[in-house]
Short mmCIF file of C-alpha atoms in Angstrom, two decimals:
data_model
loop_
_atom_site.label_atom_id
_atom_site.label_comp_id
_atom_site.label_asym_id
_atom_site.label_seq_id
_atom_site.Cartn_x
_atom_site.Cartn_y
_atom_site.Cartn_z
CA MET A 1 -21.63 -132.83 186.10
CA ASN A 2 -22.66 -136.26 184.83
CA PHE A 3 -20.26 -137.70 182.25
CA LEU A 4 -23.05 -139.22 180.17
CA LYS A 5 -24.60 -135.78 179.80
CA TYR A 6 -21.20 -134.44 178.72
CA ILE A 7 -20.50 -137.07 176.12
CA PHE A 8 -23.96 -137.66 174.73
CA GLY A 9 -25.16 -134.08 174.73
CA LYS A 10 -28.60 -132.91 173.69
CA THR A 11 -31.78 -134.81 172.99
CA ASP A 12 -32.22 -133.33 169.50
CA THR A 13 -32.11 -136.38 167.26
CA ASN A 14 -30.45 -134.53 164.39
CA ASP A 15 -28.14 -132.17 166.28
CA GLN A 16 -24.73 -133.55 165.26
CA HIS A 17 -25.92 -134.69 161.84
CA GLU A 18 -27.26 -131.31 160.76
CA SER A 19 -24.56 -129.12 162.25
CA PRO A 20 -21.91 -128.33 159.66
CA ILE A 21 -18.65 -130.18 159.92
CA PRO A 22 -15.78 -127.77 160.68
CA THR A 23 -13.55 -127.11 157.67
CA ASN A 24 -10.53 -128.15 159.74
CA TYR A 25 -12.08 -131.42 160.94
CA ASN A 26 -9.20 -133.46 159.55
CA LEU A 27 -6.85 -131.45 161.78
CA LEU A 28 -9.10 -132.06 164.79
CA ALA A 29 -9.10 -135.79 164.01
CA ARG A 30 -5.30 -135.81 163.76
CA LYS A 31 -5.04 -133.91 167.03
CA ALA A 32 -7.40 -136.41 168.68
CA ILE A 33 -5.31 -139.33 167.40
CA GLU A 34 -2.29 -137.81 169.11
CA LEU A 35 -4.06 -136.77 172.32
CA ILE A 36 -5.99 -140.01 172.78
CA GLY A 37 -3.17 -142.24 171.60
CA ARG A 38 -0.45 -140.60 173.65
CA ASP A 39 -2.26 -139.43 176.76
CA SER A 40 -5.45 -141.38 177.43
CA ARG A 41 -4.19 -144.69 178.77
CA GLU A 42 -5.11 -143.90 182.39
CA MET A 43 -8.02 -141.53 181.66
CA ASP A 44 -11.68 -142.27 182.11
CA GLU A 45 -14.10 -140.84 179.55
CA GLU A 46 -14.78 -137.62 181.44
CA GLN A 47 -11.06 -136.94 181.90
CA LEU A 48 -10.51 -137.58 178.20
CA ARG A 49 -13.32 -135.22 177.25
CA ASN A 50 -11.81 -132.50 179.45
CA HIS A 51 -8.37 -133.20 177.97
CA LEU A 52 -9.69 -132.74 174.43
CA LEU A 53 -11.54 -129.55 175.40
CA THR A 54 -8.45 -128.15 177.13
CA ASN A 55 -6.48 -128.80 173.95
CA GLY A 56 -8.85 -126.83 171.74
CA VAL A 57 -11.30 -129.47 170.53
CA PRO A 58 -14.87 -128.06 170.57
CA GLU A 59 -17.52 -129.81 172.70
CA LEU A 60 -19.53 -131.46 169.91
CA GLU A 61 -16.39 -132.59 168.13
CA ALA A 62 -14.91 -134.00 171.35
CA ARG A 63 -18.07 -136.06 171.90
CA GLU A 64 -18.06 -137.42 168.36
CA LEU A 65 -14.32 -138.15 168.40
CA ILE A 66 -14.60 -140.05 171.69
CA ILE A 67 -17.40 -142.17 170.24
CA PHE A 68 -16.29 -142.79 166.66
CA LEU A 69 -12.47 -142.57 166.52
CA PRO A 70 -12.05 -145.78 168.57
CA MET A 71 -14.50 -147.51 166.21
CA ALA A 72 -12.47 -146.38 163.19
CA PHE A 73 -9.24 -147.62 164.78
CA CYS A 74 -10.77 -150.96 165.74
CA ARG A 75 -12.02 -151.48 162.17
CA GLN A 76 -8.59 -150.60 160.79
CA LEU A 77 -6.90 -152.92 163.28
CA LEU A 78 -9.15 -155.86 162.36
CA PRO A 79 -10.07 -155.42 158.69
CA GLU A 80 -10.66 -159.14 158.20
CA LEU A 81 -13.88 -158.97 160.22
CA SER A 82 -17.24 -158.35 158.60
CA TRP A 83 -18.11 -154.94 160.03
CA PRO A 84 -21.70 -153.61 159.89
CA SER A 85 -22.20 -150.66 157.56
CA SER A 86 -24.61 -148.91 159.93
CA TYR A 87 -25.22 -148.11 163.58
CA TYR A 88 -28.11 -146.84 165.68
CA ASP A 89 -28.38 -143.49 167.40
CA TYR A 90 -30.51 -144.11 170.48
CA PHE A 91 -32.01 -141.11 172.27
CA ALA A 92 -33.38 -140.49 175.77
CA ASP A 93 -36.94 -140.37 174.40
CA GLU A 94 -36.33 -143.93 173.11
CA THR A 95 -36.13 -142.79 169.50
CA LYS A 96 -33.85 -145.09 167.56
CA ILE A 97 -32.42 -143.98 164.20
CA LYS A 98 -30.42 -146.27 161.96
CA ARG A 99 -27.56 -144.44 160.24
CA LYS A 100 -24.90 -145.51 157.78
CA TYR A 101 -21.32 -144.83 158.76
CA SER A 102 -20.77 -143.60 155.20
CA ASP A 103 -23.41 -140.88 155.76
CA ASN A 104 -21.68 -139.62 158.90
CA LYS A 105 -19.28 -136.98 157.55
CA ARG A 106 -17.38 -136.75 160.82
CA TYR A 107 -16.86 -140.50 160.93
CA MET A 108 -15.69 -140.54 157.31
CA VAL A 109 -13.01 -137.93 158.09
CA MET A 110 -11.94 -139.94 161.16
CA LYS A 111 -11.75 -143.07 159.00
CA GLU A 112 -9.64 -141.24 156.41
CA GLU A 113 -7.27 -139.87 159.06
CA THR A 114 -7.05 -143.32 160.67
CA GLU A 115 -6.05 -144.81 157.31
CA LYS A 116 -3.44 -142.06 156.82
CA TYR A 117 -2.07 -142.72 160.31
CA TRP A 118 -1.79 -146.42 159.46
CA THR A 119 0.25 -145.74 156.29
CA GLY A 120 2.96 -144.12 158.36
CA ASN A 121 4.66 -145.91 161.19
CA PRO A 122 1.78 -146.30 163.67
CA ASN A 123 2.70 -146.47 167.32
CA ASN A 124 1.32 -149.79 168.62
CA GLU A 125 0.64 -148.35 172.07
CA TRP A 126 -1.33 -145.45 170.56
CA VAL A 127 -3.31 -147.86 168.38
CA LEU A 128 -4.28 -149.94 171.40
CA ASN A 129 -5.02 -146.85 173.51
CA ILE A 130 -7.47 -145.63 170.86
CA ALA A 131 -8.98 -148.90 169.57
CA GLY A 132 -9.21 -150.22 173.12
CA ARG A 133 -11.79 -147.57 173.95
CA SER A 134 -14.32 -149.12 171.57
CA ALA A 135 -17.02 -151.50 172.77
CA GLU A 136 -16.27 -153.68 169.76
CA PHE A 137 -12.61 -154.08 170.73
CA ASN A 138 -13.56 -155.00 174.28
CA ALA A 139 -16.15 -157.57 173.17
CA ILE A 140 -13.71 -159.15 170.70
CA ASN A 141 -10.98 -159.18 173.36
CA GLN A 142 -13.28 -160.94 175.85
CA LEU A 143 -14.17 -163.57 173.24
CA LEU A 144 -10.53 -164.22 172.39
CA ASN A 145 -9.50 -164.32 176.06
CA SER A 146 -12.15 -166.97 176.73
CA GLY A 147 -10.76 -169.23 174.01
CA GLY A 148 -12.75 -168.01 171.03
CA ARG A 149 -11.25 -167.51 167.59
CA LEU A 150 -11.26 -164.38 165.47
CA GLU A 151 -13.05 -166.22 162.66
CA ASP A 152 -15.92 -166.87 165.11
CA VAL A 153 -16.54 -163.16 165.68
CA GLY A 154 -19.92 -161.90 164.51
CA LEU A 155 -20.60 -158.21 164.92
CA SER A 156 -23.95 -156.48 165.12
CA GLU A 157 -24.75 -152.81 164.67
CA SER A 158 -23.55 -150.56 167.47
CA PHE A 159 -25.84 -148.38 169.54
CA VAL A 160 -24.68 -144.84 170.20
CA ILE A 161 -26.60 -143.61 173.23
CA ARG A 162 -27.32 -139.91 173.01
CA ARG A 163 -29.09 -137.55 175.39
#
């Protein structure tokens, strides 16, 4: 089955935003930090999705964790950057919806669990394994590798492509 269909799911523009957040979402986020941080270095996105599912993470939650946990880690890793407060959900029917990260309950739990992870003794390899999955991290890395400076980084709102 096509990975994009796996990760981006249905075409309903409100599906993940109207479905209730599981009461144990903080535990799922912690589990994802461990699974992605420890195990995902050599995995592509489909393998990671299957790994999360095999380890008890429900489908919708696996999709959202794969998308937003790396963003949360990248923001925590580089707090000195001016990060946008919103992103766009972009759907197959070309509908584009601007959303605030602060309105995304799942993201806010991931952000909280990321901050908790950081207050402990974060494993640098895990941090890079997770943050390195974000488009933002990769764009910043390319800029720095081509001689750019961190203070030159300007970030725009991300697009989350959903199906």
